[in-house]
Amino acid sequence: NSDSTKRDHMMESLWFACGAHGIKVWLPLYPQDEGHPTFLSKRIMLTLPSSSSFPQSILLSEAVIVGVSHEPLHGDHSLTTPLYFPPTTVRRITRLFLNHVLRQLLKRNLGSHAFNIARRHAHLPYFAHILELMLHEILE
């Protein structure tokens, strides 16, 4: 067991909400074998796809992004609401992100890093669903 399997990639990552460009994740890459030289960078930038929600919090141990989204209410509200403030409804959104992180690491031939991250989250009750989402994305 090397030190890289014990370290938590997610807890030491930096997350940036970039609006329409999605969420950028600056993820550390720990060397797999300390005895051999490596040509890998120490960090990698991953991009999570944008959505119509605004991220509010990232629950790293749960692999979930919590955000809010707003949608306009339909109907005739011209008598009760000023024109400059259309009525909207705000709702909480919960979104899984681990499938995107794992897929991007696998696409960049960083399977051992993806495996270490997946192993740390395998205890989640919805981990099978995360793998199913990843498979669905690949088959599309």
CSV table of C-alpha atoms in Angstrom, one decimal:
chain,number,residue,atom,x,y,z
A,1,ASN,CA,0.0,0.0,0.0
A,2,SER,CA,1.5,3.2,-1.1
A,3,ASP,CA,0.8,6.6,0.5
A,4,SER,CA,-1.2,7.6,-2.7
A,5,THR,CA,-4.0,5.2,-1.9
A,6,LYS,CA,-4.5,6.6,1.6
A,7,ARG,CA,-4.7,10.3,0.5
A,8,ASP,CA,-8.0,11.8,-0.5
A,9,HIS,CA,-7.9,13.4,-3.9
A,10,MET,CA,-11.2,15.2,-3.4
A,11,MET,CA,-10.4,16.8,-0.1
A,12,GLU,CA,-7.2,18.4,-1.5
A,13,SER,CA,-8.8,19.6,-4.7
A,14,LEU,CA,-9.8,23.1,-5.7
A,15,TRP,CA,-13.3,23.8,-7.2
A,16,PHE,CA,-14.2,26.9,-9.3
A,17,ALA,CA,-17.7,27.7,-10.6
A,18,CYS,CA,-17.2,29.2,-14.0
A,19,GLY,CA,-20.8,30.0,-15.1
A,20,ALA,CA,-21.7,28.7,-18.6
A,21,HIS,CA,-18.3,27.0,-18.8
A,22,GLY,CA,-19.2,24.6,-16.0
A,23,ILE,CA,-17.3,23.8,-12.9
A,24,LYS,CA,-13.5,23.5,-13.0
A,25,VAL,CA,-11.8,21.0,-10.6
A,26,TRP,CA,-8.1,21.3,-10.0
A,27,LEU,CA,-7.4,17.7,-8.8
A,28,PRO,CA,-4.1,16.5,-7.3
A,29,LEU,CA,-2.3,13.5,-8.8
A,30,TYR,CA,-0.3,11.6,-6.3
A,31,PRO,CA,2.6,9.4,-7.6
A,32,GLN,CA,1.7,5.7,-7.6
A,33,ASP,CA,5.2,4.5,-6.9
A,34,GLU,CA,7.6,6.7,-5.0
A,35,GLY,CA,10.7,4.6,-6.2
A,36,HIS,CA,10.3,5.4,-9.9
A,37,PRO,CA,10.5,8.8,-11.6
A,38,THR,CA,7.3,10.0,-13.0
A,39,PHE,CA,6.5,12.5,-15.8
A,40,LEU,CA,3.0,13.3,-14.6
A,41,SER,CA,2.0,16.7,-13.5
A,42,LYS,CA,1.2,17.0,-9.8
A,43,ARG,CA,-2.3,18.4,-10.6
A,44,ILE,CA,-4.8,18.2,-13.4
A,45,MET,CA,-7.7,20.5,-14.4
A,46,LEU,CA,-11.0,18.7,-15.1
A,47,THR,CA,-14.2,20.4,-16.3
A,48,LEU,CA,-17.7,19.3,-15.1
A,49,PRO,CA,-20.4,20.1,-17.6
A,50,SER,CA,-22.5,23.2,-17.0
A,51,SER,CA,-26.1,23.0,-15.9
A,52,SER,CA,-29.0,25.3,-15.3
A,53,SER,CA,-28.4,25.4,-11.6
A,54,PHE,CA,-26.1,27.6,-9.5
A,55,PRO,CA,-23.8,25.6,-7.3
A,56,GLN,CA,-24.0,26.5,-3.6
A,57,SER,CA,-22.0,23.7,-1.9
A,58,ILE,CA,-19.9,20.7,-2.8
A,59,LEU,CA,-20.2,17.7,-0.5
A,60,LEU,CA,-16.9,16.0,-1.3
A,61,SER,CA,-17.4,12.9,0.9
A,62,GLU,CA,-20.8,12.3,-0.7
A,63,ALA,CA,-19.7,13.2,-4.3
A,64,VAL,CA,-22.6,15.6,-4.6
A,65,ILE,CA,-23.0,19.2,-5.7
A,66,VAL,CA,-25.9,21.1,-4.1
A,67,GLY,CA,-27.3,24.1,-5.9
A,68,VAL,CA,-30.3,26.1,-6.7
A,69,SER,CA,-32.2,26.7,-10.0
A,70,HIS,CA,-34.9,29.1,-10.8
A,71,GLU,CA,-37.7,28.8,-13.4
A,72,PRO,CA,-40.3,31.4,-14.4
A,73,LEU,CA,-43.9,30.8,-13.3
A,74,HIS,CA,-46.3,30.6,-16.2
A,75,GLY,CA,-49.6,32.4,-16.2
A,76,ASP,CA,-50.9,36.0,-16.2
A,77,HIS,CA,-49.2,37.8,-13.3
A,78,SER,CA,-49.4,41.3,-14.9
A,79,LEU,CA,-51.9,42.5,-12.4
A,80,THR,CA,-50.0,41.4,-9.2
A,81,THR,CA,-46.3,41.7,-10.2
A,82,PRO,CA,-44.4,44.6,-11.7
A,83,LEU,CA,-43.0,44.0,-15.1
A,84,TYR,CA,-39.4,44.3,-14.1
A,85,PHE,CA,-39.7,41.4,-11.6
A,86,PRO,CA,-41.2,38.3,-13.2
A,87,PRO,CA,-42.4,35.7,-10.7
A,88,THR,CA,-40.1,32.7,-10.5
A,89,THR,CA,-39.8,29.5,-8.4
A,90,VAL,CA,-36.6,28.5,-6.8
A,91,ARG,CA,-35.7,24.9,-6.1
A,92,ARG,CA,-32.8,23.0,-4.7
A,93,ILE,CA,-30.8,20.8,-7.1
A,94,THR,CA,-28.6,17.8,-6.1
A,95,ARG,CA,-26.2,16.6,-8.7
A,96,LEU,CA,-23.7,13.7,-8.7
A,97,PHE,CA,-20.3,14.6,-10.0
A,98,LEU,CA,-18.1,11.5,-9.5
A,99,ASN,CA,-19.1,9.9,-12.8
A,100,HIS,CA,-17.7,13.0,-14.7
A,101,VAL,CA,-14.4,13.0,-12.7
A,102,LEU,CA,-13.8,9.3,-13.2
A,103,ARG,CA,-14.6,9.4,-16.9
A,104,GLN,CA,-12.3,12.3,-17.6
A,105,LEU,CA,-9.5,10.5,-15.7
A,106,LEU,CA,-10.0,7.4,-17.7
A,107,LYS,CA,-10.0,9.3,-21.0
A,108,ARG,CA,-6.7,10.8,-20.0
A,109,ASN,CA,-5.2,7.3,-19.3
A,110,LEU,CA,-5.1,8.0,-15.5
A,111,GLY,CA,-6.9,4.8,-14.6
A,112,SER,CA,-5.0,4.1,-11.4
A,113,HIS,CA,-6.0,7.6,-10.1
A,114,ALA,CA,-9.6,6.9,-11.1
A,115,PHE,CA,-9.5,3.6,-9.3
A,116,ASN,CA,-8.2,5.2,-6.1
A,117,ILE,CA,-10.9,7.8,-6.1
A,118,ALA,CA,-13.6,5.2,-6.9
A,119,ARG,CA,-12.4,2.9,-4.1
A,120,ARG,CA,-12.7,5.8,-1.6
A,121,HIS,CA,-16.4,6.3,-2.7
A,122,ALA,CA,-17.4,2.7,-3.1
A,123,HIS,CA,-19.2,2.8,0.3
A,124,LEU,CA,-21.8,5.2,-1.0
A,125,PRO,CA,-25.3,3.6,-1.3
A,126,TYR,CA,-25.6,5.1,-4.8
A,127,PHE,CA,-22.2,4.2,-6.1
A,128,ALA,CA,-23.7,1.6,-8.5
A,129,HIS,CA,-25.8,4.5,-9.9
A,130,ILE,CA,-22.7,6.6,-10.4
A,131,LEU,CA,-21.2,3.7,-12.5
A,132,GLU,CA,-24.4,3.3,-14.4
A,133,LEU,CA,-24.4,7.0,-15.3
A,134,MET,CA,-20.8,6.7,-16.5
A,135,LEU,CA,-21.7,3.7,-18.6
A,136,HIS,CA,-24.7,5.6,-20.1
A,137,GLU,CA,-22.5,8.5,-21.0
A,138,ILE,CA,-20.0,6.2,-22.8
A,139,LEU,CA,-22.7,4.4,-24.7
A,140,GLU,CA,-24.3,7.7,-26.0
